[in-house]
Amino acid sequence: MTTSDPLLTSTDLARFHEDVIDWFAREARDLPWRRDASPWAVMISEFMLQQTPVARVLPVYEVWVDRWPTPAALAAEPAGEAVRAWGRLGYPRRALRLHAAATAIVERHGGAVPTSRDELLALPGVGDYTAAAITSFAHRGRAVVMDTNIRRVFARVVSGVEFPANAVTAAERDLATSLVPPEDAHVWAAATMELGALVCTARSPQCQLCPVASLCRWRAAGYPAHDGPVRRGQSWEGTDRQCRGRLMAVLREASGPVPKIGLDAVWPDALQRERALDGLVADGLVEPVGDDRYVLPGT
Ligand code: SF4
């Protein structure tokens, strides 16, 4: 991200705040984790939304909050049930970590999601972003929330580039911190995230609908092309991830231990299949139970 240019003037920054927050008041999607922004509901949603689009998260999220309305309810069940209910969201280690976080919340915090950043960061699976999101969206506190959507909006509007760096830099964090408004920081975080998700999208920004088009430096510069490292889409067909997904689907749908032959049937490449199964066992997502049979953990 460019840091040599001056930041927005105070007048432009005030407009940036006002225009994005007004747009959000008109256009925000009615999402269940906004309606019930309890710390636990926000935590579930944030775990699910990492690397997974809203439309795929919605049905699974509804099942989870119905079945496990509190951290204690989830912690009382085997981790394998969390993995099973994760369904086809992908990256199922997130389900294990969420279960581990629920257990830690019960053991260390009496079943209530903690409020301090340090206590949040000490929970399994909670990093800088998730801690900031819980502070902001659930506790309505002041936090610098930096997800891919927010980072892209700031890169374009303020730094005049198409995309931020792959990883958050200190300069980028300083910039995001300097942009947080004196009041309603939690609305600012939600509004800039929504703008990136709905209007300033990665591939086809809809500048004609954008409330801050007149402030946007990337637009004013004529949309210069991204000159950083190549951004690759994630391939899927034939990958170890796809193989792991197939094996997990068999185990999720089974009501008891699955013989190895039942796993062998869903992926033809034996070498890749063994590697994927070993990886799932090493990650704690699958347990061998003797006689060459496998189950979800603790089930
Ligand atoms: Fe994104 Fe276009 Fe708005 Fe700039 S004007 S912030 S590129 S949607």
PDB file of C-alpha atoms and ligand atoms in Angstrom:
ATOM      1  CA  MET A   1       0.000   0.000   0.000  1.00  0.00           C
ATOM      2  CA  THR A   2       1.283   3.467  -0.846  1.00  0.00           C
ATOM      3  CA  THR A   3       2.218   5.506   2.206  1.00  0.00           C
ATOM      4  CA  SER A   4       4.000   8.461   0.664  1.00  0.00           C
ATOM      5  CA  ASP A   5       0.835  10.345  -0.306  1.00  0.00           C
ATOM      6  CA  PRO A   6      -0.834  12.426   2.379  1.00  0.00           C
ATOM      7  CA  LEU A   7      -3.930  10.881   3.894  1.00  0.00           C
ATOM      8  CA  LEU A   8      -7.342  12.354   3.326  1.00  0.00           C
ATOM      9  CA  THR A   9      -7.885  15.922   4.490  1.00  0.00           C
ATOM     10  CA  SER A  10     -10.016  16.217   7.596  1.00  0.00           C
ATOM     11  CA  THR A  11     -12.904  17.443   5.429  1.00  0.00           C
ATOM     12  CA  ASP A  12     -12.618  14.472   3.100  1.00  0.00           C
ATOM     13  CA  LEU A  13     -12.301  12.085   6.032  1.00  0.00           C
ATOM     14  CA  ALA A  14     -15.498  13.484   7.557  1.00  0.00           C
ATOM     15  CA  ARG A  15     -17.246  12.992   4.200  1.00  0.00           C
ATOM     16  CA  PHE A  16     -15.882   9.475   3.937  1.00  0.00           C
ATOM     17  CA  HIS A  17     -17.377   8.650   7.351  1.00  0.00           C
ATOM     18  CA  GLU A  18     -20.694  10.304   6.709  1.00  0.00           C
ATOM     19  CA  ASP A  19     -21.237   9.013   3.182  1.00  0.00           C
ATOM     20  CA  VAL A  20     -20.384   5.391   4.002  1.00  0.00           C
ATOM     21  CA  ILE A  21     -22.416   5.349   7.210  1.00  0.00           C
ATOM     22  CA  ASP A  22     -25.443   6.955   5.498  1.00  0.00           C
ATOM     23  CA  TRP A  23     -25.203   4.447   2.646  1.00  0.00           C
ATOM     24  CA  PHE A  24     -25.034   1.591   5.164  1.00  0.00           C
ATOM     25  CA  ALA A  25     -28.176   2.853   6.909  1.00  0.00           C
ATOM     26  CA  ARG A  26     -29.993   2.582   3.561  1.00  0.00           C
ATOM     27  CA  GLU A  27     -28.433  -0.489   2.012  1.00  0.00           C
ATOM     28  CA  ALA A  28     -27.233  -2.837   4.770  1.00  0.00           C
ATOM     29  CA  ARG A  29     -28.334  -6.440   4.353  1.00  0.00           C
ATOM     30  CA  ASP A  30     -30.575  -7.853   7.030  1.00  0.00           C
ATOM     31  CA  LEU A  31     -28.270 -10.603   8.289  1.00  0.00           C
ATOM     32  CA  PRO A  32     -29.129 -12.793  11.286  1.00  0.00           C
ATOM     33  CA  TRP A  33     -25.873 -12.067  13.114  1.00  0.00           C
ATOM     34  CA  ARG A  34     -26.718  -8.371  12.873  1.00  0.00           C
ATOM     35  CA  ARG A  35     -30.249  -8.918  14.188  1.00  0.00           C
ATOM     36  CA  ASP A  36     -28.957 -10.995  17.117  1.00  0.00           C
ATOM     37  CA  ALA A  37     -25.524  -9.493  17.645  1.00  0.00           C
ATOM     38  CA  SER A  38     -24.845 -11.378  20.863  1.00  0.00           C
ATOM     39  CA  PRO A  39     -21.145 -12.134  21.368  1.00  0.00           C
ATOM     40  CA  TRP A  40     -21.680 -15.871  20.809  1.00  0.00           C
ATOM     41  CA  ALA A  41     -23.763 -15.351  17.649  1.00  0.00           C
ATOM     42  CA  VAL A  42     -21.147 -12.953  16.268  1.00  0.00           C
ATOM     43  CA  MET A  43     -18.397 -15.395  17.147  1.00  0.00           C
ATOM     44  CA  ILE A  44     -20.095 -18.269  15.307  1.00  0.00           C
ATOM     45  CA  SER A  45     -20.706 -16.069  12.269  1.00  0.00           C
ATOM     46  CA  GLU A  46     -17.141 -14.785  12.157  1.00  0.00           C
ATOM     47  CA  PHE A  47     -15.664 -18.285  12.301  1.00  0.00           C
ATOM     48  CA  MET A  48     -17.958 -19.348   9.468  1.00  0.00           C
ATOM     49  CA  LEU A  49     -17.435 -16.262   7.322  1.00  0.00           C
ATOM     50  CA  GLN A  50     -13.663 -16.664   7.196  1.00  0.00           C
ATOM     51  CA  GLN A  51     -13.101 -17.789   3.595  1.00  0.00           C
ATOM     52  CA  THR A  52     -16.791 -18.612   3.010  1.00  0.00           C
ATOM     53  CA  PRO A  53     -19.412 -16.367   1.343  1.00  0.00           C
ATOM     54  CA  VAL A  54     -22.500 -15.193   3.230  1.00  0.00           C
ATOM     55  CA  ALA A  55     -24.954 -17.179   1.082  1.00  0.00           C
ATOM     56  CA  ARG A  56     -23.278 -20.477   1.966  1.00  0.00           C
ATOM     57  CA  VAL A  57     -22.921 -19.574   5.636  1.00  0.00           C
ATOM     58  CA  LEU A  58     -26.570 -18.572   6.236  1.00  0.00           C
ATOM     59  CA  PRO A  59     -28.255 -22.027   6.374  1.00  0.00           C
ATOM     60  CA  VAL A  60     -25.470 -23.597   8.445  1.00  0.00           C
ATOM     61  CA  TYR A  61     -25.387 -20.637  10.812  1.00  0.00           C
ATOM     62  CA  GLU A  62     -29.139 -20.936  11.448  1.00  0.00           C
ATOM     63  CA  VAL A  63     -28.750 -24.604  12.380  1.00  0.00           C
ATOM     64  CA  TRP A  64     -25.850 -23.866  14.708  1.00  0.00           C
ATOM     65  CA  VAL A  65     -27.477 -21.042  16.682  1.00  0.00           C
ATOM     66  CA  ASP A  66     -30.657 -23.092  17.068  1.00  0.00           C
ATOM     67  CA  ARG A  67     -28.829 -26.170  18.237  1.00  0.00           C
ATOM     68  CA  TRP A  68     -26.114 -24.480  20.310  1.00  0.00           C
ATOM     69  CA  PRO A  69     -27.458 -21.137  21.539  1.00  0.00           C
ATOM     70  CA  THR A  70     -24.647 -20.814  24.093  1.00  0.00           C
ATOM     71  CA  PRO A  71     -20.976 -21.805  24.286  1.00  0.00           C
ATOM     72  CA  ALA A  72     -21.912 -24.263  27.065  1.00  0.00           C
ATOM     73  CA  ALA A  73     -24.383 -26.064  24.796  1.00  0.00           C
ATOM     74  CA  LEU A  74     -21.697 -26.620  22.165  1.00  0.00           C
ATOM     75  CA  ALA A  75     -19.009 -27.538  24.696  1.00  0.00           C
ATOM     76  CA  ALA A  76     -21.299 -30.232  26.122  1.00  0.00           C
ATOM     77  CA  GLU A  77     -21.215 -32.180  22.845  1.00  0.00           C
ATOM     78  CA  PRO A  78     -18.319 -34.082  21.247  1.00  0.00           C
ATOM     79  CA  ALA A  79     -16.144 -32.082  18.865  1.00  0.00           C
ATOM     80  CA  GLY A  80     -17.213 -34.466  16.096  1.00  0.00           C
ATOM     81  CA  GLU A  81     -20.783 -33.143  16.286  1.00  0.00           C
ATOM     82  CA  ALA A  82     -19.467 -29.653  15.562  1.00  0.00           C
ATOM     83  CA  VAL A  83     -17.562 -31.049  12.579  1.00  0.00           C
ATOM     84  CA  ARG A  84     -20.669 -32.905  11.380  1.00  0.00           C
ATOM     85  CA  ALA A  85     -22.843 -29.793  11.646  1.00  0.00           C
ATOM     86  CA  TRP A  86     -20.212 -27.777   9.783  1.00  0.00           C
ATOM     87  CA  GLY A  87     -21.500 -29.567   6.697  1.00  0.00           C
ATOM     88  CA  ARG A  88     -19.976 -28.424   3.435  1.00  0.00           C
ATOM     89  CA  LEU A  89     -18.672 -25.042   4.570  1.00  0.00           C
ATOM     90  CA  GLY A  90     -15.088 -26.174   3.990  1.00  0.00           C
ATOM     91  CA  TYR A  91     -11.975 -25.764   6.130  1.00  0.00           C
ATOM     92  CA  PRO A  92     -13.581 -27.896   8.879  1.00  0.00           C
ATOM     93  CA  ARG A  93     -10.734 -27.230  11.306  1.00  0.00           C
ATOM     94  CA  ARG A  94     -12.688 -24.057  11.996  1.00  0.00           C
ATOM     95  CA  ALA A  95     -15.416 -26.236  13.561  1.00  0.00           C
ATOM     96  CA  LEU A  96     -12.884 -27.927  15.818  1.00  0.00           C
ATOM     97  CA  ARG A  97     -11.451 -24.584  16.864  1.00  0.00           C
ATOM     98  CA  LEU A  98     -14.891 -23.142  17.549  1.00  0.00           C
ATOM     99  CA  HIS A  99     -15.687 -26.154  19.704  1.00  0.00           C
ATOM    100  CA  ALA A 100     -12.364 -25.707  21.530  1.00  0.00           C
ATOM    101  CA  ALA A 101     -13.114 -22.005  21.985  1.00  0.00           C
ATOM    102  CA  ALA A 102     -16.560 -22.834  23.447  1.00  0.00           C
ATOM    103  CA  THR A 103     -14.903 -25.258  25.872  1.00  0.00           C
ATOM    104  CA  ALA A 104     -12.363 -22.608  26.910  1.00  0.00           C
ATOM    105  CA  ILE A 105     -15.145 -20.031  27.378  1.00  0.00           C
ATOM    106  CA  VAL A 106     -16.940 -22.419  29.736  1.00  0.00           C
ATOM    107  CA  GLU A 107     -13.782 -23.350  31.643  1.00  0.00           C
ATOM    108  CA  ARG A 108     -12.229 -19.896  31.933  1.00  0.00           C
ATOM    109  CA  HIS A 109     -15.085 -17.428  31.675  1.00  0.00           C
ATOM    110  CA  GLY A 110     -18.126 -19.101  33.174  1.00  0.00           C
ATOM    111  CA  GLY A 111     -19.710 -19.598  29.753  1.00  0.00           C
ATOM    112  CA  ALA A 112     -19.708 -15.924  28.690  1.00  0.00           C
ATOM    113  CA  VAL A 113     -17.652 -14.747  25.709  1.00  0.00           C
ATOM    114  CA  PRO A 114     -15.007 -12.473  27.265  1.00  0.00           C
ATOM    115  CA  THR A 115     -14.821  -8.766  26.500  1.00  0.00           C
ATOM    116  CA  SER A 116     -11.115  -7.980  26.796  1.00  0.00           C
ATOM    117  CA  ARG A 117      -8.955  -8.244  23.700  1.00  0.00           C
ATOM    118  CA  ASP A 118      -6.306 -10.285  25.476  1.00  0.00           C
ATOM    119  CA  GLU A 119      -8.848 -12.799  26.753  1.00  0.00           C
ATOM    120  CA  LEU A 120     -10.406 -13.056  23.306  1.00  0.00           C
ATOM    121  CA  LEU A 121      -7.003 -13.577  21.669  1.00  0.00           C
ATOM    122  CA  ALA A 122      -6.245 -16.378  24.132  1.00  0.00           C
ATOM    123  CA  LEU A 123      -9.208 -18.417  22.827  1.00  0.00           C
ATOM    124  CA  PRO A 124      -8.506 -21.145  20.238  1.00  0.00           C
ATOM    125  CA  GLY A 125      -9.009 -19.920  16.686  1.00  0.00           C
ATOM    126  CA  VAL A 126      -9.363 -16.246  17.624  1.00  0.00           C
ATOM    127  CA  GLY A 127      -6.818 -13.971  15.954  1.00  0.00           C
ATOM    128  CA  ASP A 128      -6.573 -10.205  15.578  1.00  0.00           C
ATOM    129  CA  TYR A 129      -9.398  -9.979  13.077  1.00  0.00           C
ATOM    130  CA  THR A 130     -11.924 -12.117  14.986  1.00  0.00           C
ATOM    131  CA  ALA A 131     -11.143 -10.416  18.307  1.00  0.00           C
ATOM    132  CA  ALA A 132     -11.682  -7.011  16.685  1.00  0.00           C
ATOM    133  CA  ALA A 133     -14.909  -8.166  15.028  1.00  0.00           C
ATOM    134  CA  ILE A 134     -16.360  -9.450  18.324  1.00  0.00           C
ATOM    135  CA  THR A 135     -15.338  -6.250  20.117  1.00  0.00           C
ATOM    136  CA  SER A 136     -16.885  -4.148  17.386  1.00  0.00           C
ATOM    137  CA  PHE A 137     -20.036  -5.993  16.306  1.00  0.00           C
ATOM    138  CA  ALA A 138     -21.045  -7.609  19.591  1.00  0.00           C
ATOM    139  CA  HIS A 139     -19.704  -5.289  22.265  1.00  0.00           C
ATOM    140  CA  ARG A 140     -20.004  -2.149  20.112  1.00  0.00           C
ATOM    141  CA  GLY A 141     -16.533  -1.237  21.202  1.00  0.00           C
ATOM    142  CA  ARG A 142     -13.749   0.589  19.422  1.00  0.00           C
ATOM    143  CA  ALA A 143     -11.561  -1.707  17.371  1.00  0.00           C
ATOM    144  CA  VAL A 144      -9.644  -1.619  14.113  1.00  0.00           C
ATOM    145  CA  VAL A 145     -11.421  -4.264  12.058  1.00  0.00           C
ATOM    146  CA  MET A 146      -9.526  -5.290   8.919  1.00  0.00           C
ATOM    147  CA  ASP A 147     -11.088  -7.969   6.775  1.00  0.00           C
ATOM    148  CA  THR A 148     -10.438  -8.357   3.051  1.00  0.00           C
ATOM    149  CA  ASN A 149     -13.417  -6.163   2.119  1.00  0.00           C
ATOM    150  CA  ILE A 150     -12.440  -3.284   4.398  1.00  0.00           C
ATOM    151  CA  ARG A 151      -8.813  -3.508   3.342  1.00  0.00           C
ATOM    152  CA  ARG A 152      -9.764  -3.330  -0.332  1.00  0.00           C
ATOM    153  CA  VAL A 153     -11.987  -0.262   0.196  1.00  0.00           C
ATOM    154  CA  PHE A 154      -9.218   1.585   2.057  1.00  0.00           C
ATOM    155  CA  ALA A 155      -6.627   0.557  -0.550  1.00  0.00           C
ATOM    156  CA  ARG A 156      -8.755   2.014  -3.324  1.00  0.00           C
ATOM    157  CA  VAL A 157     -10.255   5.103  -1.697  1.00  0.00           C
ATOM    158  CA  VAL A 158      -7.239   6.278   0.298  1.00  0.00           C
ATOM    159  CA  SER A 159      -4.130   4.664  -1.144  1.00  0.00           C
ATOM    160  CA  GLY A 160      -5.208   4.704  -4.786  1.00  0.00           C
ATOM    161  CA  VAL A 161      -4.308   1.091  -5.515  1.00  0.00           C
ATOM    162  CA  GLU A 162      -6.507  -1.787  -6.605  1.00  0.00           C
ATOM    163  CA  PHE A 163      -5.566  -4.233  -3.835  1.00  0.00           C
ATOM    164  CA  PRO A 164      -3.756  -4.118  -0.504  1.00  0.00           C
ATOM    165  CA  ALA A 165      -0.670  -6.240   0.150  1.00  0.00           C
ATOM    166  CA  ASN A 166      -1.297  -9.949   0.714  1.00  0.00           C
ATOM    167  CA  ALA A 167      -0.636  -9.628   4.456  1.00  0.00           C
ATOM    168  CA  VAL A 168      -1.494  -6.651   6.658  1.00  0.00           C
ATOM    169  CA  THR A 169       1.501  -4.325   7.046  1.00  0.00           C
ATOM    170  CA  ALA A 170       2.199  -1.991   9.964  1.00  0.00           C
ATOM    171  CA  ALA A 171       1.627   0.998   7.678  1.00  0.00           C
ATOM    172  CA  GLU A 172      -1.721  -0.373   6.575  1.00  0.00           C
ATOM    173  CA  ARG A 173      -2.773  -0.965  10.170  1.00  0.00           C
ATOM    174  CA  ASP A 174      -1.734   2.610  11.058  1.00  0.00           C
ATOM    175  CA  LEU A 175      -3.782   3.898   8.152  1.00  0.00           C
ATOM    176  CA  ALA A 176      -6.875   1.896   9.165  1.00  0.00           C
ATOM    177  CA  THR A 177      -6.463   3.101  12.764  1.00  0.00           C
ATOM    178  CA  SER A 178      -6.284   6.725  11.611  1.00  0.00           C
ATOM    179  CA  LEU A 179      -9.543   6.310   9.682  1.00  0.00           C
ATOM    180  CA  VAL A 180     -11.673   5.083  12.631  1.00  0.00           C
ATOM    181  CA  PRO A 181     -14.163   7.868  13.430  1.00  0.00           C
ATOM    182  CA  PRO A 182     -14.338   9.350  16.917  1.00  0.00           C
ATOM    183  CA  GLU A 183     -17.847   7.944  17.408  1.00  0.00           C
ATOM    184  CA  ASP A 184     -19.735   4.913  16.161  1.00  0.00           C
ATOM    185  CA  ALA A 185     -16.560   2.981  15.350  1.00  0.00           C
ATOM    186  CA  HIS A 186     -18.605  -0.227  15.256  1.00  0.00           C
ATOM    187  CA  VAL A 187     -20.941   1.187  12.588  1.00  0.00           C
ATOM    188  CA  TRP A 188     -17.938   2.333  10.562  1.00  0.00           C
ATOM    189  CA  ALA A 189     -16.473  -1.182  10.648  1.00  0.00           C
ATOM    190  CA  ALA A 190     -19.737  -2.802   9.555  1.00  0.00           C
ATOM    191  CA  ALA A 191     -20.389  -0.142   6.900  1.00  0.00           C
ATOM    192  CA  THR A 192     -16.965  -0.281   5.234  1.00  0.00           C
ATOM    193  CA  MET A 193     -17.116  -4.085   5.271  1.00  0.00           C
ATOM    194  CA  GLU A 194     -20.534  -4.012   3.607  1.00  0.00           C
ATOM    195  CA  LEU A 195     -19.365  -1.508   0.994  1.00  0.00           C
ATOM    196  CA  GLY A 196     -16.533  -3.862   0.037  1.00  0.00           C
ATOM    197  CA  ALA A 197     -18.861  -6.853  -0.036  1.00  0.00           C
ATOM    198  CA  LEU A 198     -21.644  -5.262  -2.098  1.00  0.00           C
ATOM    199  CA  VAL A 199     -20.203  -2.418  -4.178  1.00  0.00           C
ATOM    200  CA  CYS A 200     -16.418  -2.247  -4.147  1.00  0.00           C
ATOM    201  CA  THR A 201     -15.966  -5.925  -4.957  1.00  0.00           C
ATOM    202  CA  ALA A 202     -12.634  -7.455  -5.912  1.00  0.00           C
ATOM    203  CA  ARG A 203     -13.347  -8.084  -9.585  1.00  0.00           C
ATOM    204  CA  SER A 204     -16.157  -5.740 -10.609  1.00  0.00           C
ATOM    205  CA  PRO A 205     -16.543  -2.639  -8.446  1.00  0.00           C
ATOM    206  CA  GLN A 206     -19.793  -0.810  -9.155  1.00  0.00           C
ATOM    207  CA  CYS A 207     -18.484   2.709  -8.988  1.00  0.00           C
ATOM    208  CA  GLN A 208     -21.717   4.168 -10.356  1.00  0.00           C
ATOM    209  CA  LEU A 209     -23.449   2.997  -7.146  1.00  0.00           C
ATOM    210  CA  CYS A 210     -20.630   3.934  -4.795  1.00  0.00           C
ATOM    211  CA  PRO A 211     -21.284   6.586  -2.140  1.00  0.00           C
ATOM    212  CA  VAL A 212     -17.619   7.606  -2.046  1.00  0.00           C
ATOM    213  CA  ALA A 213     -16.821   7.584  -5.770  1.00  0.00           C
ATOM    214  CA  SER A 214     -15.868  11.273  -5.670  1.00  0.00           C
ATOM    215  CA  LEU A 215     -13.275  10.594  -2.958  1.00  0.00           C
ATOM    216  CA  CYS A 216     -11.786   7.454  -4.477  1.00  0.00           C
ATOM    217  CA  ARG A 217      -8.160   7.865  -5.486  1.00  0.00           C
ATOM    218  CA  TRP A 218      -7.969   4.644  -7.452  1.00  0.00           C
ATOM    219  CA  ARG A 219     -10.889   5.767  -9.586  1.00  0.00           C
ATOM    220  CA  ALA A 220      -9.469   9.303  -9.937  1.00  0.00           C
ATOM    221  CA  ALA A 221      -6.167   7.819 -11.119  1.00  0.00           C
ATOM    222  CA  GLY A 222      -7.932   5.892 -13.906  1.00  0.00           C
ATOM    223  CA  TYR A 223      -7.913   2.474 -12.225  1.00  0.00           C
ATOM    224  CA  PRO A 224      -4.197   1.638 -12.518  1.00  0.00           C
ATOM    225  CA  ALA A 225      -3.638  -2.126 -12.719  1.00  0.00           C
ATOM    226  CA  HIS A 226      -2.467  -4.060  -9.687  1.00  0.00           C
ATOM    227  CA  ASP A 227       1.323  -4.384  -9.773  1.00  0.00           C
ATOM    228  CA  GLY A 228       1.890  -6.616  -6.741  1.00  0.00           C
ATOM    229  CA  PRO A 229       2.280 -10.401  -6.671  1.00  0.00           C
ATOM    230  CA  VAL A 230      -0.166 -12.323  -8.862  1.00  0.00           C
ATOM    231  CA  ARG A 231      -3.408 -13.013  -7.036  1.00  0.00           C
ATOM    232  CA  ARG A 232      -4.378 -16.608  -7.640  1.00  0.00           C
ATOM    233  CA  GLY A 233      -7.835 -17.993  -7.299  1.00  0.00           C
ATOM    234  CA  GLN A 234      -7.945 -21.181  -5.285  1.00  0.00           C
ATOM    235  CA  SER A 235      -8.183 -24.237  -7.488  1.00  0.00           C
ATOM    236  CA  TRP A 236     -10.340 -27.090  -6.298  1.00  0.00           C
ATOM    237  CA  GLU A 237     -10.775 -29.882  -8.831  1.00  0.00           C
ATOM    238  CA  GLY A 238      -8.434 -32.776  -8.083  1.00  0.00           C
ATOM    239  CA  THR A 239      -6.794 -31.094  -5.100  1.00  0.00           C
ATOM    240  CA  ASP A 240      -6.058 -32.581  -1.690  1.00  0.00           C
ATOM    241  CA  ARG A 241      -8.725 -30.233  -0.352  1.00  0.00           C
ATOM    242  CA  GLN A 242     -11.332 -31.748  -2.616  1.00  0.00           C
ATOM    243  CA  CYS A 243     -10.210 -35.233  -1.583  1.00  0.00           C
ATOM    244  CA  ARG A 244     -10.422 -34.297   2.117  1.00  0.00           C
ATOM    245  CA  GLY A 245     -13.906 -32.891   1.489  1.00  0.00           C
ATOM    246  CA  ARG A 246     -15.068 -36.172  -0.049  1.00  0.00           C
ATOM    247  CA  LEU A 247     -13.743 -38.219   2.873  1.00  0.00           C
ATOM    248  CA  MET A 248     -15.299 -35.845   5.408  1.00  0.00           C
ATOM    249  CA  ALA A 249     -18.672 -36.025   3.637  1.00  0.00           C
ATOM    250  CA  VAL A 250     -18.736 -39.821   4.061  1.00  0.00           C
ATOM    251  CA  LEU A 251     -17.939 -39.536   7.777  1.00  0.00           C
ATOM    252  CA  ARG A 252     -20.458 -36.740   8.378  1.00  0.00           C
ATOM    253  CA  GLU A 253     -23.262 -38.718   6.843  1.00  0.00           C
ATOM    254  CA  ALA A 254     -22.480 -41.982   8.659  1.00  0.00           C
ATOM    255  CA  SER A 255     -24.219 -42.759  11.935  1.00  0.00           C
ATOM    256  CA  GLY A 256     -21.356 -44.984  13.147  1.00  0.00           C
ATOM    257  CA  PRO A 257     -17.768 -46.015  12.352  1.00  0.00           C
ATOM    258  CA  VAL A 258     -16.952 -46.140   8.629  1.00  0.00           C
ATOM    259  CA  PRO A 259     -14.818 -49.038   7.322  1.00  0.00           C
ATOM    260  CA  LYS A 260     -11.798 -47.908   5.335  1.00  0.00           C
ATOM    261  CA  ILE A 261     -13.249 -49.478   2.221  1.00  0.00           C
ATOM    262  CA  GLY A 262     -16.117 -46.964   2.441  1.00  0.00           C
ATOM    263  CA  LEU A 263     -13.594 -44.118   2.243  1.00  0.00           C
ATOM    264  CA  ASP A 264     -11.580 -45.770  -0.520  1.00  0.00           C
ATOM    265  CA  ALA A 265     -14.685 -45.802  -2.695  1.00  0.00           C
ATOM    266  CA  VAL A 266     -14.970 -42.006  -2.961  1.00  0.00           C
ATOM    267  CA  TRP A 267     -11.504 -41.113  -4.328  1.00  0.00           C
ATOM    268  CA  PRO A 268      -9.654 -43.106  -6.971  1.00  0.00           C
ATOM    269  CA  ASP A 269      -6.057 -41.942  -6.403  1.00  0.00           C
ATOM    270  CA  ALA A 270      -4.847 -44.148  -3.511  1.00  0.00           C
ATOM    271  CA  LEU A 271      -1.712 -42.130  -2.779  1.00  0.00           C
ATOM    272  CA  GLN A 272      -3.589 -38.858  -2.578  1.00  0.00           C
ATOM    273  CA  ARG A 273      -6.389 -40.476  -0.579  1.00  0.00           C
ATOM    274  CA  GLU A 274      -3.996 -41.883   2.020  1.00  0.00           C
ATOM    275  CA  ARG A 275      -2.244 -38.548   2.309  1.00  0.00           C
ATOM    276  CA  ALA A 276      -5.575 -36.770   2.796  1.00  0.00           C
ATOM    277  CA  LEU A 277      -6.763 -39.281   5.393  1.00  0.00           C
ATOM    278  CA  ASP A 278      -3.457 -39.055   7.297  1.00  0.00           C
ATOM    279  CA  GLY A 279      -3.813 -35.274   7.254  1.00  0.00           C
ATOM    280  CA  LEU A 280      -7.367 -35.419   8.594  1.00  0.00           C
ATOM    281  CA  VAL A 281      -6.274 -37.717  11.423  1.00  0.00           C
ATOM    282  CA  ALA A 282      -3.269 -35.483  12.214  1.00  0.00           C
ATOM    283  CA  ASP A 283      -5.578 -32.437  12.283  1.00  0.00           C
ATOM    284  CA  GLY A 284      -7.895 -34.137  14.785  1.00  0.00           C
ATOM    285  CA  LEU A 285     -10.826 -34.120  12.363  1.00  0.00           C
ATOM    286  CA  VAL A 286     -11.004 -37.905  12.071  1.00  0.00           C
ATOM    287  CA  GLU A 287     -10.298 -40.663  14.597  1.00  0.00           C
ATOM    288  CA  PRO A 288      -9.251 -44.237  13.790  1.00  0.00           C
ATOM    289  CA  VAL A 289     -11.196 -46.638  16.038  1.00  0.00           C
ATOM    290  CA  GLY A 290      -9.601 -50.010  15.238  1.00  0.00           C
ATOM    291  CA  ASP A 291     -10.469 -52.665  12.670  1.00  0.00           C
ATOM    292  CA  ASP A 292      -9.583 -50.152   9.973  1.00  0.00           C
ATOM    293  CA  ARG A 293     -12.609 -48.013  10.801  1.00  0.00           C
ATOM    294  CA  TYR A 294     -12.917 -44.238  11.235  1.00  0.00           C
ATOM    295  CA  VAL A 295     -15.249 -41.755  12.993  1.00  0.00           C
ATOM    296  CA  LEU A 296     -15.594 -38.017  13.588  1.00  0.00           C
ATOM    297  CA  PRO A 297     -13.784 -37.074  16.823  1.00  0.00           C
ATOM    298  CA  GLY A 298     -15.515 -38.146  20.041  1.00  0.00           C
ATOM    299  CA  THR A 299     -18.572 -39.612  18.306  1.00  0.00           C
TER     300      THR A 299
HETATM  301 FE1  SF4 B   1     -14.561   1.021  -5.054  1.00  0.00          FE
HETATM  302 FE2  SF4 B   1     -15.309   2.256  -7.308  1.00  0.00          FE
HETATM  303 FE3  SF4 B   1     -16.158   3.111  -4.930  1.00  0.00          FE
HETATM  304 FE4  SF4 B   1     -13.607   3.414  -5.624  1.00  0.00          FE
HETATM  305  S1  SF4 B   1     -15.379   4.372  -6.619  1.00  0.00           S
HETATM  306  S2  SF4 B   1     -14.380   2.740  -3.640  1.00  0.00           S
HETATM  307  S3  SF4 B   1     -13.263   1.532  -6.789  1.00  0.00           S
HETATM  308  S4  SF4 B   1     -16.639   1.136  -5.898  1.00  0.00           S
END
